[in-house]
Each structure stands twice: as C-alpha cells, then as structure tokens.
Coordinates of C-alpha atoms in Angstrom, one line a residue:
M6 CA -15.5 -6.9 -10.0
T7 CA -17.8 -5.2 -12.6
A8 CA -20.8 -6.7 -10.8
V9 CA -19.7 -5.1 -7.5
V10 CA -19.1 -1.7 -9.2
G11 CA -22.4 -2.0 -10.9
R12 CA -24.2 -2.5 -7.6
V13 CA -22.4 0.4 -6.0
R14 CA -23.3 2.7 -9.0
Q15 CA -26.9 1.6 -8.8
A16 CA -27.0 2.3 -5.0
I17 CA -25.5 5.8 -5.4
E18 CA -27.9 6.6 -8.3
Q19 CA -30.8 6.1 -5.8
V20 CA -29.5 9.3 -4.2
I21 CA -27.8 11.1 -7.1
E22 CA -30.3 10.9 -10.0
G23 CA -29.4 11.7 -13.6
K24 CA -25.6 12.1 -13.0
R25 CA -24.1 8.9 -14.3
S26 CA -20.9 10.5 -15.6
A27 CA -20.2 12.2 -12.2
V28 CA -20.9 9.0 -10.3
D29 CA -18.7 7.0 -12.6
L30 CA -15.8 9.5 -12.3
A31 CA -16.1 9.5 -8.5
L32 CA -15.8 5.7 -8.6
V33 CA -12.8 5.8 -10.9
V34 CA -11.1 8.1 -8.4
L35 CA -12.0 5.9 -5.5
L36 CA -10.6 2.7 -7.2
A37 CA -7.5 4.6 -8.4
E38 CA -6.7 5.8 -4.9
G39 CA -7.1 9.4 -5.8
H40 CA -9.0 12.4 -4.5
L41 CA -11.8 14.4 -6.0
L42 CA -12.4 18.1 -6.4
V43 CA -16.1 19.1 -7.0
E44 CA -16.7 22.6 -8.2
D45 CA -20.3 23.8 -8.6
V46 CA -23.0 26.0 -7.2
P47 CA -24.6 25.1 -3.8
G48 CA -27.3 22.5 -3.5
V49 CA -26.6 20.3 -6.5
G50 CA -25.5 17.3 -4.4
K51 CA -21.8 17.6 -4.0
T52 CA -21.7 16.5 -0.3
M53 CA -24.6 14.0 -0.9
L54 CA -22.4 12.2 -3.6
A55 CA -19.6 11.6 -1.1
K56 CA -22.0 10.5 1.6
A57 CA -23.7 8.1 -0.8
I58 CA -20.4 6.5 -1.8
G59 CA -19.5 5.9 1.8
R60 CA -22.9 4.5 2.7
A61 CA -22.9 2.2 -0.4
I62 CA -19.5 0.7 0.4
D63 CA -20.2 0.6 4.2
C64 CA -17.3 2.9 5.0
S65 CA -17.0 5.8 7.4
V66 CA -17.7 9.4 6.2
R67 CA -16.7 12.6 8.0
R68 CA -17.5 16.1 6.9
L69 CA -15.2 19.1 7.6
Q70 CA -16.6 22.5 7.0
F71 CA -13.6 24.7 6.0
T72 CA -13.8 28.2 7.6
P73 CA -11.1 30.8 8.3
D74 CA -11.0 29.8 11.9
L75 CA -10.5 26.1 11.2
L76 CA -7.2 24.8 12.8
P77 CA -4.8 22.2 11.4
S78 CA -5.4 20.2 14.6
D79 CA -9.2 20.0 13.7
I80 CA -8.1 18.0 10.6
T81 CA -5.2 15.9 11.9
G82 CA -6.1 15.6 15.6
V83 CA -4.3 16.6 18.8
S84 CA -2.7 15.1 21.8
I85 CA -4.5 15.8 25.1
F86 CA -3.1 15.2 28.6
N87 CA -5.2 12.6 30.5
Q88 CA -5.3 13.5 34.2
D89 CA -6.2 10.0 35.2
T90 CA -3.4 8.1 33.4
R91 CA -1.0 11.0 33.6
E92 CA -0.2 10.5 29.9
F93 CA -1.0 12.2 26.6
E94 CA -3.8 10.6 24.5
F95 CA -4.2 11.2 20.8
K96 CA -7.6 12.4 19.8
P97 CA -8.1 11.8 16.0
G98 CA -9.2 14.7 13.8
G99 CA -11.7 14.8 11.0
I100 CA -9.2 13.2 8.5
F101 CA -9.6 9.8 10.1
A102 CA -12.3 8.3 7.9
N103 CA -12.6 6.4 4.7
I104 CA -14.4 9.2 2.8
V105 CA -13.5 12.8 4.0
V106 CA -15.7 15.6 2.7
G107 CA -14.0 19.0 2.8
D108 CA -16.7 21.6 2.2
E109 CA -15.6 24.9 0.7
I110 CA -11.9 24.0 1.1
N111 CA -10.7 27.3 -0.1
R112 CA -12.3 29.1 2.9
A113 CA -9.6 27.9 5.3
S114 CA -6.1 29.4 5.7
P115 CA -3.2 28.1 3.8
K116 CA -1.7 26.6 7.0
T117 CA -4.9 24.6 7.6
Q118 CA -5.1 23.6 3.9
S119 CA -1.6 22.3 4.1
A120 CA -2.7 19.9 6.9
L121 CA -4.4 17.9 4.2
L122 CA -1.4 17.6 2.0
E123 CA 0.4 14.8 3.9
S124 CA -2.7 12.7 4.3
M125 CA -3.7 13.1 0.7
E126 CA -0.2 12.2 -0.7
E127 CA 1.2 9.8 2.0
R128 CA -2.1 8.4 3.4
Q129 CA -0.8 9.1 6.9
V130 CA -0.9 11.8 9.6
S131 CA 2.1 12.9 11.7
V132 CA 1.3 14.5 15.1
D133 CA 3.8 15.2 17.9
G134 CA 6.4 13.0 16.2
T135 CA 4.1 10.0 15.8
T136 CA 2.8 8.8 12.5
Y137 CA -0.7 7.3 12.2
L138 CA -1.7 5.4 9.0
L139 CA -5.1 6.1 7.5
E140 CA -7.3 3.2 6.8
A141 CA -8.0 2.2 3.2
P142 CA -10.0 3.0 1.2
F143 CA -9.3 6.6 1.7
M144 CA -10.5 9.5 -0.5
V145 CA -10.9 13.2 0.1
V146 CA -13.8 14.8 -1.7
A147 CA -13.3 18.6 -1.6
T148 CA -16.0 21.1 -2.7
Q149 CA -15.8 24.6 -4.0
N150 CA -18.5 27.0 -5.1
P151 CA -17.4 28.8 -8.3
I152 CA -19.7 31.8 -7.6
E153 CA -17.5 32.5 -4.6
M154 CA -14.2 31.4 -6.0
E155 CA -12.3 34.5 -5.0
G156 CA -12.8 33.4 -1.4
T157 CA -10.6 34.4 1.5
Y158 CA -7.8 32.0 0.7
P159 CA -7.8 30.7 -2.9
L160 CA -6.8 27.1 -3.3
P161 CA -3.1 27.1 -4.5
E162 CA -2.1 25.4 -7.7
A163 CA 0.1 23.0 -5.7
Q164 CA -2.9 21.7 -3.7
R165 CA -5.2 21.5 -6.7
D166 CA -2.6 19.2 -8.2
R167 CA -3.2 16.8 -5.4
F168 CA -6.6 16.0 -6.7
M169 CA -6.8 13.3 -9.3
A170 CA -9.9 14.7 -11.0
R171 CA -12.3 17.6 -11.0
I172 CA -16.0 17.4 -11.8
E173 CA -18.9 19.7 -12.0
M174 CA -22.2 18.2 -10.9
G175 CA -24.4 20.5 -12.9
Y176 CA -28.2 21.1 -12.5
P177 CA -30.4 18.0 -12.9
T178 CA -32.7 17.7 -15.9
Q179 CA -36.4 18.5 -15.4
S180 CA -37.3 14.8 -15.4
A181 CA -34.6 14.0 -12.8
E182 CA -35.7 16.9 -10.6
L183 CA -39.4 15.8 -10.8
E184 CA -38.3 12.3 -9.8
M185 CA -36.3 13.8 -6.9
L186 CA -39.5 15.5 -5.7
D187 CA -41.5 12.3 -5.8
H188 CA -38.9 10.1 -4.1
H189 CA -37.1 12.5 -1.8
G190 CA -39.7 15.1 -0.9
M191 CA -40.4 13.6 2.5
T192 CA -37.2 12.0 3.7
S193 CA -33.5 12.0 3.0
P194 CA -32.6 9.5 0.3
L195 CA -29.6 8.5 2.4
D196 CA -31.9 7.0 5.0
S197 CA -33.0 4.2 2.7
L198 CA -29.6 3.5 1.2
E199 CA -28.2 0.2 2.2
P200 CA -24.6 -1.0 1.8
V201 CA -24.1 -3.2 -1.2
T202 CA -20.4 -4.2 -0.5
D203 CA -17.8 -3.5 2.2
S204 CA -14.4 -1.9 2.6
A205 CA -12.5 -5.2 2.3
T206 CA -14.0 -5.9 -1.1
I207 CA -13.2 -2.4 -2.3
R208 CA -9.6 -2.9 -1.1
R209 CA -9.3 -6.1 -3.1
I210 CA -10.7 -4.3 -6.2
I211 CA -8.1 -1.5 -5.7
E212 CA -5.3 -4.0 -5.8
T213 CA -6.8 -5.6 -8.9
V214 CA -6.9 -2.3 -10.7
K215 CA -3.1 -1.9 -10.1
D216 CA -2.6 -5.1 -12.3
V217 CA -4.4 -3.7 -15.3
Y218 CA -2.0 -3.8 -18.3
V219 CA -0.9 -0.6 -20.0
A220 CA 0.9 -1.1 -23.3
P221 CA 4.0 1.0 -24.1
A222 CA 2.1 2.7 -26.9
V223 CA -0.6 3.8 -24.6
K224 CA 1.9 5.0 -22.0
Q225 CA 3.5 7.1 -24.8
Y226 CA 0.0 8.4 -25.7
I227 CA -0.4 9.6 -22.1
V228 CA 3.0 11.3 -22.0
D229 CA 2.3 12.9 -25.4
I230 CA -1.0 14.4 -24.2
V231 CA 0.5 15.8 -21.0
G232 CA 3.6 17.0 -22.8
R233 CA 1.5 19.1 -25.2
T234 CA 0.1 21.1 -22.2
R235 CA 3.7 22.2 -21.4
D236 CA 4.5 23.9 -24.7
N237 CA 1.0 25.1 -25.6
R238 CA 0.8 28.9 -26.2
D239 CA -2.7 29.0 -24.6
L240 CA -1.3 27.8 -21.3
R241 CA 1.0 29.6 -18.9
L242 CA 1.2 26.5 -16.6
G243 CA 1.3 23.0 -18.0
A244 CA 0.4 19.7 -16.3
S245 CA 2.8 18.3 -13.7
P246 CA 4.6 14.9 -13.8
R247 CA 2.1 13.9 -11.0
S248 CA -0.7 14.4 -13.5
T249 CA 0.9 11.9 -15.9
L250 CA 0.9 9.2 -13.2
Q251 CA -2.6 10.0 -12.1
L252 CA -4.0 9.9 -15.6
L253 CA -2.4 6.4 -15.9
R254 CA -4.0 5.3 -12.6
A255 CA -7.4 6.7 -13.5
A256 CA -7.3 5.0 -16.9
R257 CA -6.5 1.6 -15.3
A258 CA -9.5 2.1 -13.0
L259 CA -11.8 3.0 -15.9
A260 CA -10.6 0.0 -17.9
A261 CA -11.3 -2.3 -14.9
M262 CA -14.7 -0.9 -14.4
S263 CA -15.4 -1.6 -18.0
G264 CA -14.5 -5.3 -17.5
R265 CA -11.1 -5.1 -19.3
D266 CA -7.7 -6.1 -18.0
Y267 CA -6.0 -3.6 -20.3
V268 CA -6.1 0.1 -21.0
N269 CA -7.0 1.4 -24.4
P270 CA -6.5 4.9 -25.8
D271 CA -10.2 5.7 -25.4
D272 CA -9.9 5.3 -21.6
V273 CA -7.1 7.9 -21.7
A274 CA -8.9 10.3 -23.9
A275 CA -12.2 10.1 -21.9
L276 CA -10.4 11.0 -18.7
S277 CA -7.9 13.6 -19.9
V278 CA -10.1 16.7 -19.4
S279 CA -11.3 15.7 -15.9
V280 CA -7.7 14.8 -14.8
L281 CA -5.7 17.6 -16.4
A282 CA -7.9 20.7 -16.7
H283 CA -7.8 21.8 -13.1
R284 CA -4.0 21.5 -13.0
V285 CA -3.2 24.0 -15.9
L286 CA -3.6 27.8 -16.1
P287 CA -4.8 29.4 -19.4
S288 CA -2.7 32.4 -20.7
S289 CA -4.3 35.8 -20.5
E290 CA -4.8 35.7 -24.3
A291 CA -6.7 32.4 -24.0
A292 CA -8.8 33.7 -21.1
G293 CA -9.6 36.9 -23.0
G294 CA -10.8 34.7 -25.9
R295 CA -13.1 32.8 -23.4
R296 CA -11.1 29.6 -24.0
T297 CA -11.3 27.4 -20.9
S298 CA -8.8 24.9 -19.6
A299 CA -11.1 22.1 -20.7
D300 CA -11.2 23.5 -24.3
I301 CA -7.4 23.6 -24.4
I302 CA -6.9 20.1 -22.9
G303 CA -9.4 18.8 -25.5
D304 CA -7.2 20.3 -28.3
C305 CA -4.2 18.6 -26.8
V306 CA -6.0 15.2 -26.8
R307 CA -7.1 15.7 -30.5
A308 CA -3.6 16.7 -31.5
A309 CA -1.9 13.6 -30.0
P310 CA -1.4 10.7 -32.3
I311 CA -3.7 7.8 -31.4
P312 CA -1.8 4.5 -30.9
D313 CA -2.6 1.7 -33.4
H314 CA -3.1 -0.8 -30.6
G315 CA -3.5 -0.7 -26.9

C-alpha cells in the first residue's frame, strides 16, 4: 500500500512542486473517503492538484465552475424526453465523476450548493424519484478565493462541515517557481503525467484503511480535542460530532500511508487543525485579537492530555 501511495505522490509532485504537505493531505482525504476544501488566491494550483490526482490514479475528473446562474440540474443531471423511444432518458450532471472540482463554490446560490450535499454525504444522486449511485473513489475538491470571500452567496457553515479537511496551497518557493518555469514553461505538466495505479487499487486501499486499529485511549484523545472546541471562550461555534468521526477516519488514512496498522496520537494531532479549523467560528473577541481558528484549534490540541499508548 505504501508503495502505491508513494508512486501516486511522486506523480502528483511532477505537477504540483514543493507542496508535499498539501499533496499528502489531499491523499489522506481521498483514502478516508472525504472531501477537500481548498482556500487560496487564484493561480496557485488548486484545480491542477485535483486534476493531477485524477490523472495519477486513472480516474475521471470533471470541473464545475460555480456561478450565480448555475442550476442544481447542472450538478445532478436531468431527465430529457427522447422523441425516438418516447421515454425519458437521464443525462448525468457534472457530479458523475471520481474527482469533482467545484471552482469558487460560494459563487452559486444556496439552492445549487445544496445539490452537492446528498452526493457528498450519501455518495448518491436522486433525480425524479430515481437514485443513482456514484462510483468509488469519489471526492469533491471545492475551491474558494479568500480575497473574494464575501462573494454573492457565502458558503454556509453546514456545508463547510461536509468537507473533511481544508488546506491552503500557498505561493511556491523561489526554487520551486524557477523549476516550474524550466519544466512547465512550454506545455501543461498534466500532458506528460501518466497513471501509476487504477481506481480498483484505490478502492482496495480505502477498504484497508477502514481496518486500521484505533485504541480506546486514542479515541478518547480525539473526543477530548473536539470537546474542547465546544466550551472554548474564543469560539462561538464548536466542532460538530461529524468532525469527530472525520478526524478519526483521516487519522486512520494517515497511519496507513505511514505504513502502520494502528493510529497513534501524533496522527491525530497532525490533522486536527486541517480537519477542525474550518468547522468552528471564532468569537468577536478572538477575531479582534487577530486569533485565527487554526490558532485556537492548536491550543485545544496542546491542552488535551496525550495518551500514554496508542
């Protein structure tokens, strides 16, 4: 398993240079059957990351540009009457892919955003009374540009909670940017990216991740960290029970990627900010003191007693 993940990581890094932590977190989310929220300025490789993952694992990738006039049927699909057969035929929407890229997700109306909810949570789509299952692996990678966060329709907290983790790509280092000019100045790096595994292998790895052992003490550690967000004076909204479960799943995936069949406290601590920070809301006092959600989650992790064994 670690060999397969290593090949996938290496393939993606041919396209996304100098962003090992972002690539690893994206792979954790994929193997934990979660969804990824990427918030950053335009042009730092948010969409390219999703396309590179899909190409490396030989899976389908579809991009949805979220705009105010995007309709729910553009996402889920629609039934169209066929004059020849005299029957309705279902035309799948953009959600029918292994990796779905939702660009600037907060630009669409709340009604359109809600069309994503069932597919993200249930991994299925219901149209005209018929349910269509989505093929695994399935991951939504949604992007937002923080410089335009006010947007037309801000992403509701309930929908942000559907995303397992949030990352920021950040600008590349000077050396990585120079290397990008040398390697990618003439052609798209995706053109030369060859698949290093397939969807069937990824599905088997996902099932293996579910069997990674989590000791009771480590489960208590997870519950303790999440619980501290709910009675923290710096937060006016703590993390949900869904976040507890998703932190557990992400920790299992990270342990498996590290070649272990058990989760240790370091796995939980390493993922806590990425999994929890986008689900909480700082109080006005904390915001006035320029304390971010990530700062406060870091305090919760440091305050939680570390288990003696994992």
